[in-house]
Coordinates of C-alpha atoms in Angstrom, one line a residue:
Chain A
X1 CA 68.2 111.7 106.3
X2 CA 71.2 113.3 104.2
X3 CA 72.4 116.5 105.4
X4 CA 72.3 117.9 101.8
X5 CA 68.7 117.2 101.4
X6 CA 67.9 120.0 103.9
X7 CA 69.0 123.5 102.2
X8 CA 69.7 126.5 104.4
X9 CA 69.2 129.5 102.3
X10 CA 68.0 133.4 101.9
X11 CA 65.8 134.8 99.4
X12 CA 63.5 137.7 98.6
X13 CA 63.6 140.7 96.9
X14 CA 66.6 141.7 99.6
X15 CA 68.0 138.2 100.1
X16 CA 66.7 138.9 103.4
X17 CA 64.5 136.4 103.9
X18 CA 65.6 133.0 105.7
X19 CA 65.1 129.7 104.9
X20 CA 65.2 125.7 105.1
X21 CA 64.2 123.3 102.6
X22 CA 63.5 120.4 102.8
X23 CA 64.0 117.8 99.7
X24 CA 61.7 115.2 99.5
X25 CA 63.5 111.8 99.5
X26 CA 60.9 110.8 96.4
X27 CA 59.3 113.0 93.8
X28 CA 57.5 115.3 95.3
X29 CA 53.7 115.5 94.1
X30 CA 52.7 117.9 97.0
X31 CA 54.6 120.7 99.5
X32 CA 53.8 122.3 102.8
X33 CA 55.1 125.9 103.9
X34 CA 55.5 126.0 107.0
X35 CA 54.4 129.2 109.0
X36 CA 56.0 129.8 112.2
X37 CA 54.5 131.7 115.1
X38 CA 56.1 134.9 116.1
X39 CA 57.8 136.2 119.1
X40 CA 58.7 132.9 121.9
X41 CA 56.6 130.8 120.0
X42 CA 59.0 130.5 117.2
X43 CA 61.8 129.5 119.8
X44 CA 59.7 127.5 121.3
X45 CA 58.2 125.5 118.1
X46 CA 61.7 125.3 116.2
X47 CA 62.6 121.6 117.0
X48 CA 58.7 120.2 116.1
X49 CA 58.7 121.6 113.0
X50 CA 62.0 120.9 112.1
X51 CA 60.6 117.2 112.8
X52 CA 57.6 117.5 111.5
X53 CA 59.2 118.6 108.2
X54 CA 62.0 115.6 107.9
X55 CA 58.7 113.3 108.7
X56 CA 57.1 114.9 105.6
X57 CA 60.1 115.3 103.6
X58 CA 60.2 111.5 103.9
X59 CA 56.6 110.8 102.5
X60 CA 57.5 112.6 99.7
X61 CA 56.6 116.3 100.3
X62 CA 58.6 119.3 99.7
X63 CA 59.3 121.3 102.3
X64 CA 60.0 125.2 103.5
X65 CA 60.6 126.3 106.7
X66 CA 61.4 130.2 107.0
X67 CA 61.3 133.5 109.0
X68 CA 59.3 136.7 108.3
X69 CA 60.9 140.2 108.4
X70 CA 62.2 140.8 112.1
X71 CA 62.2 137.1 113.1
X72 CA 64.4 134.0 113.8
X73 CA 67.8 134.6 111.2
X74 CA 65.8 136.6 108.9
X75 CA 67.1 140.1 108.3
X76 CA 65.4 143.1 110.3
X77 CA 64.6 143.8 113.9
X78 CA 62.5 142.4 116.5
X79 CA 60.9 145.9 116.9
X80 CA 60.2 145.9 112.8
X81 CA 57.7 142.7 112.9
X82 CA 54.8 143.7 111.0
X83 CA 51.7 141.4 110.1
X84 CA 51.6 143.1 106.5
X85 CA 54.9 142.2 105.8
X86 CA 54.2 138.7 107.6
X87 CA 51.3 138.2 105.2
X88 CA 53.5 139.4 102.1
X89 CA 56.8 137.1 103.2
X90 CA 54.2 134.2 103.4
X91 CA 52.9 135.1 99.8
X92 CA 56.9 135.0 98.6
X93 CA 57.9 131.8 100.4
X94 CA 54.9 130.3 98.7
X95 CA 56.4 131.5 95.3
X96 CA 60.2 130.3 96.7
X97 CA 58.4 126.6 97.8
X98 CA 56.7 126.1 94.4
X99 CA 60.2 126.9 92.3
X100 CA 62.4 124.9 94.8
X101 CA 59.7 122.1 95.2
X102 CA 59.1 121.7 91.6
X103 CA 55.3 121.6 92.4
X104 CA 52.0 123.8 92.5
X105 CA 50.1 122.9 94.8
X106 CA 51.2 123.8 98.5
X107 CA 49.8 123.2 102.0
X108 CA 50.4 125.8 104.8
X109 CA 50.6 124.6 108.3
X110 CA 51.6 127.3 111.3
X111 CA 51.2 127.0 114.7
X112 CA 49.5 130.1 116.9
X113 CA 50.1 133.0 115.0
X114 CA 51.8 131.2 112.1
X115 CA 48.4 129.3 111.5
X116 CA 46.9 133.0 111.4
X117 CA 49.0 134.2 109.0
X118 CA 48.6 130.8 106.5
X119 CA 44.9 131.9 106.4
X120 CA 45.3 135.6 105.8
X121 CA 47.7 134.4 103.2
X122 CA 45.6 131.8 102.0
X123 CA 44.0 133.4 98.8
X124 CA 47.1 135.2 97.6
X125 CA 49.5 132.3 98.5
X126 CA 47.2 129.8 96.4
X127 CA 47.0 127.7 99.1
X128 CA 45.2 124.4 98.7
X129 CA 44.9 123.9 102.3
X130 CA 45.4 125.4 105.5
X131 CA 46.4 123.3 108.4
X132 CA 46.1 125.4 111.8
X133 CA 47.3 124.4 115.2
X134 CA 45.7 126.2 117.8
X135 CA 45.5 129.5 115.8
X136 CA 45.0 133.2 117.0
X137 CA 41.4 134.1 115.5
X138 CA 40.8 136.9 117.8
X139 CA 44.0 139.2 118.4
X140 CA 42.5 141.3 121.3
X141 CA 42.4 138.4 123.5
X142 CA 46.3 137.6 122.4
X143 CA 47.3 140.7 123.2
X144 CA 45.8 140.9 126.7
X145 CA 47.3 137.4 126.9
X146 CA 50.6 138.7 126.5
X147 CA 50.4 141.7 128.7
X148 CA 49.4 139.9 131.3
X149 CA 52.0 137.5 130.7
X150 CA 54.6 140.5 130.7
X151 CA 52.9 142.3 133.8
X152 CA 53.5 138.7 135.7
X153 CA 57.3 138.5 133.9
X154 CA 57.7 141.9 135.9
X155 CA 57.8 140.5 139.5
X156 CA 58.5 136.5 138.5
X157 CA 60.7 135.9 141.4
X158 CA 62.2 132.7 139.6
X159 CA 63.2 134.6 137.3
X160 CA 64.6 137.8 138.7
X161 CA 66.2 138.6 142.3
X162 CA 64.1 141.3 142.6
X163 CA 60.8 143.0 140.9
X164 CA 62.1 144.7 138.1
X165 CA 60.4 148.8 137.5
X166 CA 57.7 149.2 135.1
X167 CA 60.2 150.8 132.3
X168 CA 62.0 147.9 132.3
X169 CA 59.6 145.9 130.6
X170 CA 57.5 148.2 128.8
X171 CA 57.0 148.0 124.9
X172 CA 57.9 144.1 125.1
X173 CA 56.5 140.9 124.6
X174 CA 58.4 138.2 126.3
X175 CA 61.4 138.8 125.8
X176 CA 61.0 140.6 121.8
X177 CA 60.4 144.4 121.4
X178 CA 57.2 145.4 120.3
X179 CA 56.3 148.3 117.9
X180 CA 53.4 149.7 118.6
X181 CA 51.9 149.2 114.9
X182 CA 52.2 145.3 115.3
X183 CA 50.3 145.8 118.6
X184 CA 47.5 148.1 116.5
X185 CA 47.2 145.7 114.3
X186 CA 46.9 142.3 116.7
X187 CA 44.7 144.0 118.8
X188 CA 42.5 144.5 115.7
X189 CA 43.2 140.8 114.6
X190 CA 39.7 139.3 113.6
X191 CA 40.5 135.8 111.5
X192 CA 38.2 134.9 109.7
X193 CA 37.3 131.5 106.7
X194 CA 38.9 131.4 103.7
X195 CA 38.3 129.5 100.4
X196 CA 40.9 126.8 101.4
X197 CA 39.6 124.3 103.2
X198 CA 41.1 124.1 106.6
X199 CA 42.1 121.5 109.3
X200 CA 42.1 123.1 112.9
X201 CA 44.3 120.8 115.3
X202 CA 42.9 121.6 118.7
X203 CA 44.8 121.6 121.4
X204 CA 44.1 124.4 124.1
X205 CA 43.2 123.9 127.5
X206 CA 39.6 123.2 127.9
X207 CA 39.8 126.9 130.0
X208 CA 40.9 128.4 127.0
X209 CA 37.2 128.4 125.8
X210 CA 38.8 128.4 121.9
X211 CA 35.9 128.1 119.5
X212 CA 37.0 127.3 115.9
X213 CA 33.4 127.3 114.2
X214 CA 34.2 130.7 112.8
X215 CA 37.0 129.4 110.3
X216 CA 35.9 125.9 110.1
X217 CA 33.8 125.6 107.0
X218 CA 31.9 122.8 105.4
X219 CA 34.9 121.7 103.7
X220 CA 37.1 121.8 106.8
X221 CA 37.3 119.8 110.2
X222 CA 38.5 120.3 113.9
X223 CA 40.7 117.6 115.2
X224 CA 41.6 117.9 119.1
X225 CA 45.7 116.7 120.4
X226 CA 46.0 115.6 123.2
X227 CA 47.5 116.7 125.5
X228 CA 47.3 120.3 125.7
X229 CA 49.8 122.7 124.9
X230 CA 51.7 125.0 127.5
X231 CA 51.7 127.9 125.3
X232 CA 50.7 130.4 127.6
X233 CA 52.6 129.0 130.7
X234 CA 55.6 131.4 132.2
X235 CA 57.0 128.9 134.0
X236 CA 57.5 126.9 130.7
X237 CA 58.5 130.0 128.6
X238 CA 61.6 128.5 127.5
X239 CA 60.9 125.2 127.2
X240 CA 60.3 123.6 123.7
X241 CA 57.2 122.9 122.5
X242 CA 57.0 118.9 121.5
X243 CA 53.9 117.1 120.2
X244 CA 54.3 113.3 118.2
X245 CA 50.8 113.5 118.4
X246 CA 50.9 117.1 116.1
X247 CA 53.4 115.4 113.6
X248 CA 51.3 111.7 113.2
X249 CA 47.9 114.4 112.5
X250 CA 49.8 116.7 110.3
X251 CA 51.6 113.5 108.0
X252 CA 48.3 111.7 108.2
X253 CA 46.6 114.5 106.7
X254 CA 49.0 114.8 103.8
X255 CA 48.6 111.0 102.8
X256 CA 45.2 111.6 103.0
X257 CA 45.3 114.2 100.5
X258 CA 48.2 112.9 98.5
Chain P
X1 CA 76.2 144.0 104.8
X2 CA 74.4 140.6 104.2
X3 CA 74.6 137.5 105.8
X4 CA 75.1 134.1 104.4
X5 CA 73.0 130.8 105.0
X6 CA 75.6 128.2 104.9
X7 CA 75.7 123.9 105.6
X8 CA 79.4 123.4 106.5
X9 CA 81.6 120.7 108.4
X10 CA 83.2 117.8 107.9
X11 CA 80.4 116.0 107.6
X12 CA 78.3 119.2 106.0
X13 CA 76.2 118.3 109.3
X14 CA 76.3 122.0 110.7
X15 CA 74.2 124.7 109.7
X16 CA 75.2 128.8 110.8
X17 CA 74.7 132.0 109.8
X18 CA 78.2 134.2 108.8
X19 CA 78.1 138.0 108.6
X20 CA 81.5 138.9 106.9
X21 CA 81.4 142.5 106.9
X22 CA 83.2 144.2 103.6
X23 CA 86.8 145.1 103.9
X24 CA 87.8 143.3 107.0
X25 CA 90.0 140.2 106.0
X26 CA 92.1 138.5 108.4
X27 CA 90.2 140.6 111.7
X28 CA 89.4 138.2 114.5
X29 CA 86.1 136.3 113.9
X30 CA 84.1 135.7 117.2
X31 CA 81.7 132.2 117.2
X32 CA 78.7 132.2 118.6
X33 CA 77.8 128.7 120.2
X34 CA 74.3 127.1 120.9
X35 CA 72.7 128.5 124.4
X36 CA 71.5 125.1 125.8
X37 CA 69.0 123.8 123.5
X38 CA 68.1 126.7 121.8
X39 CA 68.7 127.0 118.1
X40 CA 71.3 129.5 116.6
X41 CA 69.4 132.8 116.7
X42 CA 69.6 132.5 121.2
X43 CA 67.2 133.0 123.9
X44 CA 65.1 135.8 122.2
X45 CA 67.5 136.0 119.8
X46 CA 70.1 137.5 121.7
X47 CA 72.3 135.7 119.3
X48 CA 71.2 137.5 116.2
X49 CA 71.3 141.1 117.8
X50 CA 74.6 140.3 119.3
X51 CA 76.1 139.3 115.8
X52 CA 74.9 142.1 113.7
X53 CA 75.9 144.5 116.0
X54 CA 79.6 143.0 116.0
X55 CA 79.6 142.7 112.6
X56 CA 78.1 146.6 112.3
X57 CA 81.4 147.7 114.4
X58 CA 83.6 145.4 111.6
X59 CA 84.3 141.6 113.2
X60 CA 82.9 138.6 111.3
X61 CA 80.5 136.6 113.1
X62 CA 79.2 133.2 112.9
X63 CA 76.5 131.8 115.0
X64 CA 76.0 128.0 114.1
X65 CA 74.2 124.9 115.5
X66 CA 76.5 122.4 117.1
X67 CA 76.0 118.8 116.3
X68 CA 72.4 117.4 116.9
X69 CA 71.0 120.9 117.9
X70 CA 69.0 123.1 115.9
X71 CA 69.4 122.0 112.3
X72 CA 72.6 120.2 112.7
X73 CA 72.7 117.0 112.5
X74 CA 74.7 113.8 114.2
X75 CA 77.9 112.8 112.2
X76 CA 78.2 109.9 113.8
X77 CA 81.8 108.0 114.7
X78 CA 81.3 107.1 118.2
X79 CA 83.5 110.6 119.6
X80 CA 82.4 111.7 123.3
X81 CA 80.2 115.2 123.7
X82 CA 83.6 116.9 124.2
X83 CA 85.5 115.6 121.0
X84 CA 82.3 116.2 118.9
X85 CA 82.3 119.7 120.3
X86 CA 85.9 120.4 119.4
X87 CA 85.6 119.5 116.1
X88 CA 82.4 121.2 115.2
X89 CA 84.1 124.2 116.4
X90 CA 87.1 123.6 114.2
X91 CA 84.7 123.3 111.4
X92 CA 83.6 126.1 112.2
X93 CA 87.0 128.0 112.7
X94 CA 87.5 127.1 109.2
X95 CA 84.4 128.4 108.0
X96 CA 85.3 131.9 108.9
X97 CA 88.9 131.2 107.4
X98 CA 87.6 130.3 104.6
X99 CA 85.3 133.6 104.2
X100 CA 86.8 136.0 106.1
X101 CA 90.6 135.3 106.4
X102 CA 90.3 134.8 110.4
X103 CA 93.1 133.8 111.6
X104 CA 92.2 133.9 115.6
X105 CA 88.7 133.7 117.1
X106 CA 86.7 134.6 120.1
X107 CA 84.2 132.5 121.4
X108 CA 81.1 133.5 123.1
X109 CA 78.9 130.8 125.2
X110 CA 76.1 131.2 127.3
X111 CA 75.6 128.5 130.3
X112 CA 76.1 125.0 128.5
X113 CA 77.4 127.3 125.3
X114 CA 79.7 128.3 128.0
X115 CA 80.8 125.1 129.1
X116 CA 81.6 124.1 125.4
X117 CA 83.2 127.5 124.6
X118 CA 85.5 126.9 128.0
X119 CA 86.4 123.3 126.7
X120 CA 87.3 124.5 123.5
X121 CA 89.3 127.7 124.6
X122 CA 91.4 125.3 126.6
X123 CA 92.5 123.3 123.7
X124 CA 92.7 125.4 120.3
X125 CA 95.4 127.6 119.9
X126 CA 93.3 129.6 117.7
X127 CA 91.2 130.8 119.9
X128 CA 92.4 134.1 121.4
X129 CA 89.2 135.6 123.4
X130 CA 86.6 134.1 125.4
X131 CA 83.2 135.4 126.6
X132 CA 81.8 133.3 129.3
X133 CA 78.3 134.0 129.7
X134 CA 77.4 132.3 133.4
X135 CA 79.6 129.7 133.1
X136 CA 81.2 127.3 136.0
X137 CA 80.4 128.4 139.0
X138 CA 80.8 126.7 142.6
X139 CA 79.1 127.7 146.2
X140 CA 81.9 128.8 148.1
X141 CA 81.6 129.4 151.8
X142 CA 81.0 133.3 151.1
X143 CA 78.2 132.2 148.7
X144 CA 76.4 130.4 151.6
X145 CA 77.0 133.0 154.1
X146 CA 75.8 135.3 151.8
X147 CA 72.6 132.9 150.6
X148 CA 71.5 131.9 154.2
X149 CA 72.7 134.5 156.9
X150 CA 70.2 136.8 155.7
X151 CA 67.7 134.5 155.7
X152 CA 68.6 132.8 158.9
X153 CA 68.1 136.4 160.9
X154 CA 64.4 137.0 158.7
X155 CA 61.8 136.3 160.4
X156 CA 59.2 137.1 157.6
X157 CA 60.7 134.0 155.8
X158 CA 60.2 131.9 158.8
X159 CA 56.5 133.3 158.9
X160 CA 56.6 131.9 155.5
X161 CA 57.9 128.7 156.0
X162 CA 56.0 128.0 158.7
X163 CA 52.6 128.8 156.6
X164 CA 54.3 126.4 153.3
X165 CA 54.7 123.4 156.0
X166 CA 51.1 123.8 157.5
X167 CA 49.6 123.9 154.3
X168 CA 51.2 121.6 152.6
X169 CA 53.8 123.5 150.6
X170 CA 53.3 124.6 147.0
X171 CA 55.8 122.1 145.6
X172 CA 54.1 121.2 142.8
X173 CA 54.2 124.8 140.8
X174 CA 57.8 124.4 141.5
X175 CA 58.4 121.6 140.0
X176 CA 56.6 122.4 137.0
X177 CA 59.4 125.0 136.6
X178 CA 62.7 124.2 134.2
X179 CA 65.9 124.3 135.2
X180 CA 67.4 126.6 133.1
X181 CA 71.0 126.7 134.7
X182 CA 72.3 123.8 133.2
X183 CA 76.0 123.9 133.5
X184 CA 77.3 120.5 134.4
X185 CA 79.8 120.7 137.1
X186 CA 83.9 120.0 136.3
X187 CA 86.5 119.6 139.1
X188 CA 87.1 123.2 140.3
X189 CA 91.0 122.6 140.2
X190 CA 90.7 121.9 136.6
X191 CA 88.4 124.6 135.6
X192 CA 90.8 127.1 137.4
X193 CA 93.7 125.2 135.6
X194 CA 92.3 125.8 132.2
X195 CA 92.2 129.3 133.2
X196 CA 95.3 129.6 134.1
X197 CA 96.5 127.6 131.0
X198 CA 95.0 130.3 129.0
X199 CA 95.8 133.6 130.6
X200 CA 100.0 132.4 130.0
X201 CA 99.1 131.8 126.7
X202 CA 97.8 134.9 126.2
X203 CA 93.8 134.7 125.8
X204 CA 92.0 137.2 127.1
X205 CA 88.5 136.5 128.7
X206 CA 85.3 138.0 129.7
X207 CA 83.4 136.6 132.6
X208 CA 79.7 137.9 132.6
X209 CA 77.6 136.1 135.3
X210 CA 73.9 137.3 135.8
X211 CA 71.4 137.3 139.2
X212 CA 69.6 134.2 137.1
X213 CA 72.2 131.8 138.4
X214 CA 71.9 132.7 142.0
X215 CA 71.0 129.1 143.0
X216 CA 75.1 129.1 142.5
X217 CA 76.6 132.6 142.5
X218 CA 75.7 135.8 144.2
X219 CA 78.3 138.3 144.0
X220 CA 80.7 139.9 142.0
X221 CA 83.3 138.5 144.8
X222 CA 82.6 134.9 143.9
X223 CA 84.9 134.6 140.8
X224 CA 87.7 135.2 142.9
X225 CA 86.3 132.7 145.7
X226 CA 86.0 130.1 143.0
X227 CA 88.8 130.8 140.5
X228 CA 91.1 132.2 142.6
X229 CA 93.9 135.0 141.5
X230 CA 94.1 134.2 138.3
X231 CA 90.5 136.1 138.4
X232 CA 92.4 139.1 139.0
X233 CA 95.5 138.6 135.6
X234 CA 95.3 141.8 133.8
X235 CA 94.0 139.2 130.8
X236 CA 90.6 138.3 132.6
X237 CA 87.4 141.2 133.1
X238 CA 84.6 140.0 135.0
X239 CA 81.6 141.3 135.6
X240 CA 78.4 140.4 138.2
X241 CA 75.0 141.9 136.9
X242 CA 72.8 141.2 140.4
X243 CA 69.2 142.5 138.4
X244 CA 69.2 140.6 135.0
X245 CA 67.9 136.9 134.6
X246 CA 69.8 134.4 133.1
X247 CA 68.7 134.3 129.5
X248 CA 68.3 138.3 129.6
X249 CA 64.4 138.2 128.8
X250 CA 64.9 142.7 128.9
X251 CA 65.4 144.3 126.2
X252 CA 67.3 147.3 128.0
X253 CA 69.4 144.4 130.0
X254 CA 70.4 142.8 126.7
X255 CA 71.5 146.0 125.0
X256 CA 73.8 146.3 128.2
X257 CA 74.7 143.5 128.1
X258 CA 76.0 143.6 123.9
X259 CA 77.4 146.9 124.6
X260 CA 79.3 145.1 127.1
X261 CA 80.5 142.7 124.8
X262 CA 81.3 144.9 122.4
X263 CA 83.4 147.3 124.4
X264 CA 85.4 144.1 125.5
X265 CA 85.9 143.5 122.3
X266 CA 87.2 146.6 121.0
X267 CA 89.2 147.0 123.7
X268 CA 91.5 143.8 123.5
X269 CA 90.9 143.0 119.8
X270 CA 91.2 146.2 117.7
X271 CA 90.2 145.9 114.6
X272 CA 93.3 145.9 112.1
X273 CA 90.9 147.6 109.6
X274 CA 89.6 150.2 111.7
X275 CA 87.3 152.3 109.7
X276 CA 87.2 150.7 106.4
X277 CA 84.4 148.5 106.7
X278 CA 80.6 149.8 105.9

């Protein structure tokens, strides 16, 4: 891999938006955008896409990594994350992908809450295909997820000396402040099919109960990873989230539709 | 004030961010260096805040990716951690001299970012400022008497104990935990001669240790027990913070903490510009 071939960048109407692309070592006759999930998850999921996107890169496909508004080096906030703007910086970064890539037709892959935001972005974007791992479909669940999570954060004696007071983690996910319009609107979050066809890679815990049948149409498929993913596990909160399992499905789905 | 995306280095292996605030050439620049594995930005992107916010009260920043983490790459050439360290940070020196006119530089680590700030600091004249963010740390004797006395003399503890061993413990949820002090240990008398080294050569530094690390410190004390006087040189703050983790998860604990930083900052580096920039 050259350095050069991997671009960092900003761009948007503000130059506020961040991000990496990735040249393809041969012509490209394909690109994916890659949609990362918000809040730890994004921390957490930097290093496999990174991989996932040199692995692609060297098949031949161009490809974007970025940040929304509020995330990663992108300008803005924590507390200013909005899933509007989300959906509208995906919709941009589509437009950025086909311009750098030289090519029109773009896959979107995003992990948790970035595969959420690839399908709400899917018909504007011009997606050809969505790729999903483990995506949110139903926010209110997510958002009791997390608030449960940040309830146990509260009084995690590995992490603090003692239990820390109510105020001191309130409006927070996890370590990211949270507004309460991004909270409205994930607690409201209903996912539903699109007219790109999508792949779902499966991998939640069996307990999780995740049922994908909703955004899975005829033209789409579920494919489970093994093993499961730690994503709601506090004791791994800062641990990276690594899966050569997630990069062989993702790059054998682009040669497939190559 | 906008940042800029840049791929810099001798081997244009490193990727950072640089916020170069308007009308502040030549004020000291302050580094930013990788928090264990994590990528530029910092645990919950303590990084980011913590460089806007300097570059909002007029320093130019640059948080980067050393070599092989985040979207760095490896240049290759067979140099040890240490070597590849120094120079990735002289590339980076020169990055701000190149955009900002910085001629002397602060450098902020936290845990192994500490460690690489610390070996750094010890060998570039450039740098004039150090944060240490839960850095080196030993268990002195007041450490342990402070660690075990009290637990020694509770009995509840021994209740619990006592329950752990009849039922077989509850190892295995601790194991699934990650370390996440990862500071590798260096002779104390060399740690506390780099100190030394760079107090008499003027540096000034900024010792910030948090409750997370309390496998290994404990109280504001224990700089002194491990470092000695040179913990008390007008040149060197420290600064114990008993409540916070070590990756300051809290929002509230993280402003504190850059408000901390910041203070420092203005205190021993005054900005030559003061009041020009946006």
């Amino acid at each position: 891999m050259r350095p050069d071939s991997e671009t960092p960048f900003f761009f948007g109407a503000d130059g506020g938006l961040f991000g990496m692309f990735h040249a393809p070592a041969l012509p490209a006759r394909r690109a994916m955008l890659m949609c990362p999930p918000l809040g730890q998850d994004l921390i957490r999921c930097h290093r496999v896409y990174r991989q996932l996107a040199q692995a692609l890169a060297a098949q031949g496909v161009a490809v974007l990594r970025f940040d929304y508004h509020g995330t990663g080096d992108s300008a803005g906030a924590s507390v200013e994350v909005d899933w509007d703007r989300c959906v509208a910086d995906t919709v941009l970064a589509a437009a950025e992908l086909r311009t750098r890539g030289g090519v029109d037709r773009v896959v979107a892959f995003g992990a948790r809450l970035g595969g959420s935001i690839a399908l709400a972005a899917a018909g504007q974007a011009r997606f050809a295909e969505v790729i999903a791992w483990d995506p949110v479909l139903d926010g209110g669940d997510y958002v009791a997820a997390l608030d449960a999570m940040q309830v146990a954060l509260r009084q995690d004696g590995e992490r603090f000396n003692a239990p820390r007071s109510h105020a001191d983690v309130a409006a927070q996910w996890l370590g990211f402040d949270v507004g309460d319009g991004l909270r409205r609107q994930l607690a409201a979050l209903r996912v539903d099919a699109t007219e790109a066809p999508t792949l779902v890679l499966d991998s939640m815990p069996a307990s999780s109960g995740a049922r994908w049948e909703r955004i899975v149409t005829a033209r789409g498929r579920v494919a489970t990873i093994a093993p499961p993913t730690p994503w709601n596990d506090l004791r791994r909160l800062e641990a990276a989230i690594l899966s050569p399992p997630l990069i062989q499905a993702v790059t054998g789905r682009l040669k497939e539709i190559a | 004030m906008s940042e800029e995306a840049h791929r810099f280095g001798r081997g244009r292996h490193l990727v950072g961010i640089a916020g170069v605030p308007s009308g502040t050439r030549g004020e000291t620049g302050v580094i930013v260096l990788n928090a264990g594995l994590v990528h530029r930005i910092g645990p919950f992107r303590l990084h980011v805040e913590l460089t806007r916010q300097l570059n909002e009260a007029g320093y130019p920043t640059l948080r980067f990716d050393l070599s092989t983490l985040g979207d760095s790459t490896a240049t290759g050439g067979g140099q040890t951690r240490a070597q590849q360290v120094c120079a990735d940070l002289d590339d980076a020196m020169n990055l701000l001299t190149e955009r900002a006119g910085c001629e002397r530089f602060v450098l902020v680590g936290l845990c192994a970012g500490a460690q690489n700030a610390h070996i750094v600091a010890a060998r570039d004249p450039r740098v004039s400022g150090a944060v240490f963010l839960d850095g080196y740390a030993y268990r002195t004797l007041g450490y342990k008497l402070r660690h075990y006395l009290p637990r020694i003399v509770d009995p509840a503890r021994w209740a619990r104990v006592l329950r752990r061993r009849a039922g077989g413990g509850s190892g295995e949820a601790r194991a699934a935990a990650e370390p996440i002090f990862a500071v590798a240990p260096a002779p104390r008398e060399e740690v506390i001669a780099d100190f030394t080294g760079m107090v008499s050569r003027g540096m000034k530094l900024y010792l910030v240790y948090s409750g997370g690390i309390s496998t290994h410190f404990n109280h504001a004390r224990q700089f002194r027990e491990c470092f000695g006087k040179v913990m008390t040189h007008p040149s060197v703050t420290t600064r114990y913070v008993h409540e916070t983790d070590h990756t300051y998860i809290l929002t509230g604990d993280r402003a504190r903490l850059l408000d901390g930083i910041g203070g420092w900052l203005t205190r021993n580096f005054p900005l030559a510009t003061a009041g020009r920039h946006a």
